[in-house]
Coordinates of C-alpha atoms and ligand atoms in Angstrom, one line a residue:
M470 CA 81.5 119.4 141.6
D471 CA 81.6 118.0 145.2
D472 CA 79.7 114.8 145.8
E473 CA 76.8 115.4 148.2
S474 CA 77.9 112.5 150.3
I475 CA 81.3 114.2 151.0
N476 CA 81.1 115.9 154.3
K477 CA 83.8 118.2 155.8
A478 CA 82.7 117.4 159.3
E479 CA 83.6 113.7 158.8
I480 CA 87.1 112.4 159.5
Y481 CA 87.9 110.2 156.6
D482 CA 90.3 107.3 156.9
V483 CA 92.3 108.3 153.8
I484 CA 92.6 111.3 151.5
I485 CA 94.3 110.6 148.2
I486 CA 95.8 113.6 146.5
G487 CA 95.9 113.1 142.8
G488 CA 93.8 110.9 140.4
G489 CA 96.3 109.3 138.1
P490 CA 97.0 105.6 137.9
A491 CA 98.8 105.6 141.3
G492 CA 96.0 107.4 143.1
L493 CA 93.3 105.4 141.4
T494 CA 95.0 102.1 142.4
A495 CA 95.4 103.4 145.9
G496 CA 91.7 104.2 145.9
I497 CA 90.8 100.7 144.7
Y498 CA 92.8 99.2 147.5
T499 CA 91.7 101.5 150.4
S500 CA 88.1 101.3 149.4
R501 CA 88.2 97.5 149.2
A502 CA 89.8 97.5 152.7
R503 CA 86.6 99.5 153.6
L504 CA 88.5 102.6 154.6
S505 CA 86.4 105.7 153.9
T506 CA 88.3 107.3 151.1
I507 CA 88.2 110.6 149.2
M508 CA 90.3 111.5 146.3
I509 CA 91.1 115.1 145.5
E510 CA 92.0 115.8 141.9
K511 CA 93.1 119.2 140.5
L512 CA 92.1 119.0 136.9
G513 CA 90.8 115.7 135.4
I514 CA 91.2 112.1 136.4
G515 CA 94.0 110.2 134.8
G516 CA 97.1 112.4 134.9
Q517 CA 99.6 112.0 132.1
A518 CA 98.2 108.5 131.2
V519 CA 94.9 109.9 130.0
L520 CA 96.8 112.1 127.5
T521 CA 98.7 109.1 126.2
D522 CA 97.6 107.5 122.9
K523 CA 98.3 103.8 123.3
I524 CA 100.1 102.2 126.2
E525 CA 101.9 99.1 125.0
N526 CA 103.6 97.9 128.1
Y527 CA 100.7 97.7 130.6
P528 CA 100.3 93.9 131.2
G529 CA 97.3 92.2 129.9
F530 CA 96.8 94.1 126.7
K531 CA 98.8 92.4 123.9
D532 CA 97.8 95.1 121.4
G533 CA 98.1 97.9 123.8
I534 CA 95.3 100.0 125.4
Y535 CA 94.4 103.6 124.9
G536 CA 95.4 105.6 128.0
A537 CA 92.0 107.2 128.3
E538 CA 90.3 103.7 128.1
L539 CA 92.6 102.3 130.8
I540 CA 92.0 105.2 133.1
H541 CA 88.2 105.0 132.5
H542 CA 88.3 101.4 133.7
M543 CA 90.5 102.3 136.7
Q544 CA 88.2 105.2 137.7
E545 CA 85.1 103.0 137.4
Q546 CA 86.7 100.3 139.5
A547 CA 87.8 102.7 142.3
E548 CA 84.4 104.4 142.4
S549 CA 82.6 101.1 142.4
F550 CA 84.4 100.1 145.6
G551 CA 83.6 103.4 147.2
T552 CA 86.3 106.0 146.4
N553 CA 84.7 109.5 146.3
I554 CA 86.2 112.0 143.9
V555 CA 86.4 115.7 144.7
Y556 CA 87.7 118.2 142.2
G557 CA 89.9 121.0 143.5
E558 CA 93.5 122.0 144.1
V559 CA 95.1 121.1 147.4
N560 CA 96.9 124.2 148.7
R561 CA 98.1 123.1 152.1
I562 CA 98.1 120.4 154.8
E563 CA 97.9 121.1 158.5
F564 CA 98.0 118.7 161.5
S565 CA 95.8 118.7 164.5
E566 CA 97.4 118.0 167.9
E567 CA 94.5 115.8 168.8
G568 CA 93.8 112.4 167.4
N569 CA 96.4 112.4 164.6
I570 CA 94.0 114.3 162.3
K571 CA 95.3 115.8 159.1
K572 CA 93.6 118.7 157.5
V573 CA 93.6 119.2 153.8
F574 CA 92.8 122.6 152.5
V575 CA 91.4 122.8 148.9
D576 CA 91.2 125.9 146.7
D577 CA 90.6 128.9 148.8
D578 CA 88.2 127.2 151.1
T579 CA 89.0 127.8 154.8
V580 CA 87.2 124.7 156.0
P581 CA 89.5 121.7 155.3
Y582 CA 88.7 118.0 154.6
Q583 CA 89.9 115.9 157.5
C584 CA 91.5 112.5 157.6
L585 CA 93.7 110.1 159.5
S586 CA 96.1 109.3 156.7
I587 CA 97.1 110.9 153.4
I588 CA 98.3 109.3 150.2
I589 CA 100.1 111.8 147.9
A590 CA 99.8 110.7 144.3
A591 CA 100.1 114.2 142.8
G592 CA 102.2 113.3 139.7
N593 CA 104.2 115.9 137.9
E594 CA 103.7 118.8 135.5
Q595 CA 105.3 119.1 132.1
R596 CA 108.7 120.8 132.0
K597 CA 109.0 123.9 129.8
I598 CA 112.0 124.7 127.5
G599 CA 112.0 128.3 128.7
V600 CA 112.9 129.9 125.3
P601 CA 111.5 133.1 123.8
G602 CA 108.2 132.4 122.1
E603 CA 107.3 129.3 124.1
S604 CA 104.7 130.8 126.4
E605 CA 103.7 133.5 123.9
F606 CA 102.7 130.8 121.3
T607 CA 101.2 128.2 123.8
G608 CA 97.9 127.4 122.2
K609 CA 99.0 129.0 119.0
G610 CA 101.2 126.3 117.7
V611 CA 103.1 125.4 120.9
S612 CA 101.5 122.3 122.6
Y613 CA 102.2 119.8 125.3
C614 CA 99.7 117.3 124.2
A615 CA 99.7 115.5 120.9
T616 CA 96.5 113.6 121.5
C617 CA 94.7 116.8 122.3
D618 CA 96.0 119.1 119.6
G619 CA 97.5 116.8 116.9
A620 CA 94.5 117.0 114.6
F621 CA 94.9 120.8 114.2
F622 CA 98.2 120.1 112.3
R623 CA 97.0 118.3 109.2
N624 CA 99.4 118.2 106.3
V625 CA 101.8 120.7 107.8
P626 CA 105.3 120.1 109.3
V627 CA 105.7 120.1 113.1
A628 CA 108.6 119.8 115.5
V629 CA 108.7 117.6 118.6
I630 CA 111.2 118.6 121.2
G631 CA 112.7 115.8 123.4
G632 CA 114.3 112.4 123.0
G633 CA 112.5 110.3 125.6
D634 CA 109.7 107.8 125.4
V635 CA 107.0 110.5 125.4
A636 CA 108.6 112.5 122.6
I637 CA 108.9 109.5 120.4
E638 CA 105.5 108.1 121.1
E639 CA 103.8 111.4 120.6
G640 CA 105.9 112.1 117.6
M641 CA 104.7 108.9 116.0
F642 CA 101.1 109.8 116.9
L643 CA 101.5 113.2 115.1
T644 CA 102.5 111.5 111.9
R645 CA 98.8 110.6 111.5
F646 CA 98.2 114.2 110.8
A647 CA 101.4 116.2 110.1
S648 CA 103.2 116.0 106.7
K649 CA 106.5 115.8 108.6
V650 CA 107.6 115.4 112.2
Y651 CA 111.1 116.7 113.1
I652 CA 112.3 115.3 116.5
I653 CA 114.7 117.8 118.0
H654 CA 117.0 116.2 120.5
R655 CA 120.0 117.7 122.3
R656 CA 122.1 114.5 122.2
D657 CA 123.6 112.3 119.5
R658 CA 121.2 109.4 120.3
L659 CA 117.7 109.1 121.7
R660 CA 116.9 108.3 125.3
A661 CA 113.6 106.4 124.3
T662 CA 113.2 102.7 124.7
K663 CA 114.7 100.7 121.8
I664 CA 111.4 99.3 120.5
L665 CA 110.1 102.9 120.2
Q666 CA 113.2 104.0 118.4
E667 CA 112.9 101.1 115.9
K668 CA 109.4 102.1 115.1
A669 CA 110.3 105.8 114.8
F670 CA 113.2 105.1 112.5
K671 CA 110.9 103.1 110.2
N672 CA 108.4 105.9 109.9
E673 CA 109.1 107.9 106.8
R674 CA 107.5 111.1 108.1
I675 CA 109.9 111.2 111.1
E676 CA 113.3 112.9 110.9
V677 CA 115.5 113.2 114.0
L678 CA 117.7 116.3 114.3
Y679 CA 120.4 115.4 116.8
N680 CA 122.6 117.6 118.9
S681 CA 120.1 120.4 118.4
V682 CA 118.5 122.8 120.9
V683 CA 115.7 125.3 120.4
D684 CA 116.8 128.9 120.7
E685 CA 113.5 130.5 119.8
I686 CA 110.0 129.8 118.6
Y687 CA 108.7 132.5 116.3
G688 CA 105.8 133.6 114.1
Q689 CA 103.3 136.4 113.6
N690 CA 100.1 135.2 115.2
M691 CA 100.8 131.5 115.1
V692 CA 104.1 129.5 115.1
E693 CA 105.9 129.7 111.8
G694 CA 109.2 128.3 112.7
I695 CA 111.9 127.5 115.2
K696 CA 115.5 128.7 115.5
L697 CA 117.8 125.8 116.2
K698 CA 121.4 125.6 117.3
N699 CA 123.7 122.6 116.8
I700 CA 125.5 122.3 120.1
K701 CA 128.4 120.4 118.4
T702 CA 129.1 122.8 115.6
G703 CA 127.5 126.0 116.9
E704 CA 125.6 126.2 113.5
K705 CA 122.3 128.1 113.7
T706 CA 119.4 127.1 111.4
D707 CA 115.8 128.0 110.9
L708 CA 113.2 125.2 110.7
S709 CA 109.9 126.1 109.1
V710 CA 107.2 124.3 111.1
N711 CA 103.6 125.2 112.1
G712 CA 103.7 123.4 115.4
A713 CA 106.1 122.8 118.3
F714 CA 105.3 120.0 120.6
V715 CA 107.3 120.0 123.8
F716 CA 108.0 116.6 125.6
I717 CA 111.1 117.1 127.7
G718 CA 110.0 115.4 130.8
Y719 CA 108.2 116.4 133.9
I720 CA 108.9 118.2 137.2
P721 CA 107.1 117.7 140.5
N722 CA 104.6 120.3 141.6
L723 CA 104.5 119.8 145.3
D724 CA 104.5 123.3 146.7
F725 CA 101.4 122.6 148.7
L726 CA 103.6 120.2 150.9
G727 CA 106.0 122.9 152.0
T728 CA 108.5 121.1 154.2
I729 CA 106.2 118.6 155.9
V730 CA 107.8 115.6 154.2
K731 CA 111.4 115.1 153.1
K732 CA 112.1 115.7 149.4
S733 CA 115.1 115.0 147.2
D734 CA 117.3 117.9 145.9
D735 CA 115.3 117.8 142.7
N736 CA 112.0 118.1 144.7
Y737 CA 110.6 114.6 144.5
I738 CA 109.2 112.9 147.7
I739 CA 111.5 110.5 149.4
V740 CA 109.7 107.3 150.3
D741 CA 110.7 103.9 151.8
K742 CA 109.8 100.6 150.3
E743 CA 106.4 100.7 152.0
M744 CA 105.8 104.1 150.3
A745 CA 106.0 105.9 153.7
T746 CA 107.3 109.4 153.7
S747 CA 109.3 111.0 156.5
R748 CA 106.0 112.1 158.2
E749 CA 103.9 109.5 160.0
G750 CA 100.6 108.8 158.4
I751 CA 101.6 110.4 155.1
F752 CA 102.4 108.0 152.2
A753 CA 103.2 108.8 148.6
C754 CA 103.1 106.9 145.3
G755 CA 103.7 107.3 141.6
D756 CA 105.7 109.8 139.6
C757 CA 105.9 112.4 142.5
C758 CA 108.2 110.0 144.3
K759 CA 112.0 109.8 143.9
K760 CA 112.5 106.6 141.8
N761 CA 114.1 105.4 138.5
L762 CA 111.2 103.8 136.6
K763 CA 108.2 105.9 136.0
Q764 CA 105.6 103.8 134.2
V765 CA 101.8 103.3 134.6
V766 CA 102.5 99.8 135.9
T767 CA 105.0 101.0 138.6
A768 CA 102.7 103.8 139.6
C769 CA 99.9 101.2 140.1
G770 CA 102.3 99.0 142.2
D771 CA 103.3 102.0 144.3
G772 CA 99.6 102.9 144.8
A773 CA 98.8 99.4 146.0
T774 CA 101.7 99.5 148.5
A775 CA 100.9 103.0 149.7
A776 CA 97.2 101.9 150.3
F777 CA 98.3 98.8 152.2
S778 CA 100.6 100.9 154.4
A779 CA 97.9 103.5 155.0
Q780 CA 95.4 100.8 155.9
H781 CA 97.7 99.4 158.5
Y782 CA 98.5 102.9 159.9
V783 CA 94.8 103.7 160.2
E784 CA 93.9 100.3 161.7
R785 CA 96.7 100.8 164.2
L786 CA 95.4 104.3 165.2
K787 CA 92.0 102.8 165.7
G788 CA 93.3 99.8 167.6
E789 CA 91.9 97.5 164.9
E790 CA 95.1 96.2 163.3
Y791 CA 95.2 92.5 162.5
A792 CA 98.8 92.0 163.3
Ligands
LIG890 P1 112.3 111.6 130.0 O1 112.5 110.1 129.8 O2 112.9 112.3 131.2 O3 112.9 112.3 128.7 C1 113.0 113.7 128.5 C2 113.7 114.0 127.3 O4 113.8 115.4 127.1 C3 115.2 113.5 127.3 O5 115.5 113.1 126.1 C4 115.9 114.8 127.7 O6 117.2 114.9 127.2 C5 115.1 115.9 127.0 N1 115.2 117.1 127.8 C6 115.1 117.4 129.1 N2 115.2 118.7 129.4 C7 115.5 119.3 128.2 C8 115.7 120.6 127.8 N3 115.7 121.6 128.7 N4 115.9 120.9 126.5 C9 115.9 119.9 125.6 N5 115.7 118.6 125.9 C10 115.5 118.3 127.2 O7 110.8 112.1 130.0 P2 109.5 111.5 129.1 O8 109.9 111.1 127.8 O9 108.5 112.6 129.3 O10 109.1 110.3 130.0 C11 108.7 110.4 131.4 C12 108.7 109.1 132.0 O11 107.6 108.3 131.6 C13 110.0 108.3 131.7 O12 110.4 107.6 132.8 C14 109.5 107.4 130.6 O13 110.2 106.2 130.6 C15 108.0 107.1 131.1 N6 107.2 106.7 129.9 C16 107.3 105.4 129.5 C17 106.5 105.1 128.4 C18 106.6 103.7 127.9 O14 107.3 102.9 128.5 N7 105.8 103.3 126.9 C19 105.7 106.0 127.7 C20 105.7 107.3 128.2 C21 106.5 107.6 129.3 P3 118.4 113.9 127.7 O15 118.2 112.6 127.2 O16 119.6 114.6 127.2 O17 118.3 114.0 129.2

């Protein structure tokens, strides 16, 4: 629900699109710089991080910190400095000829939010495998979130598809419930960080099926199994599982931007080292940007830089820059 203090007649200094770690950090920085800031979030604050069980490589927490807990602290911090959060889905951005005003349209509302600068921190959405049965059984055994759905799979075997950090972390989380977790990976070795691999290999409930791809997810009303193909031998097998958890990476969902900023061939936003996009006054941060290392800590770093750049841009527009 919209905060009563949010007013569509007002021209905000900054609108942040997306409330994951990058956007929340940007909010902390812009609000501390006393820029009027609203954050527009589509679903729920936290992005992928809030769905993560424990984050072990965010500095300052020797024993790790739960994703939801870390996000809770970030949100409290951003709001305490003055970031206002609005829930809704941005569907387009327009530019006004006068005064460098950017207009951000949310849901099907014809009256936009207005601002001088925009920070895009829209993150990504989960990639789908695209095999028969995947969409049919979503919510009926096919899941994209172990922390949300893992407890429904007590004492039954499940499959995890993917070989990256998320697949391994979530696979290990699932061993708390499932009798067996098969990790299905298309290559002959995992992509995940070595320390995660070491932990997974020590876990007796985990078995990795290499060189394997999913051809089909099947069942009556719920998932009952997966048809697998070995891409080296061509051998086809049936794996009897009650759950299929898909963690094969993420893809950007930036349709609302159209062509207003330059994107890479794979649809990520291209930014410079100040997190500026190709369009003046629009900055971007976090996983929606083209970059190699996508972690909570790098998203936060990007968010701080984007906020600093937006601050200077806004102060320049107002003739207030402390150069
Ligand atoms: P990722 O690192 O891109 O891994 C995706 C995995 O899915 C890869 O093993 C990939 O195989 C496989 N894959 C992709 N498309 C596939 C398809 N169509 N069919 C079958 N398999 C497919 O993605 P992620 O694990 O979701 O992680 C996302 C980012 O968050 C990464 O940068 C990761 O490092 C970061 N992250 C870090 C941590 C941590 O440091 N603790 C935790 C979570 C996430 P290939 O290997 O063959 O490409």
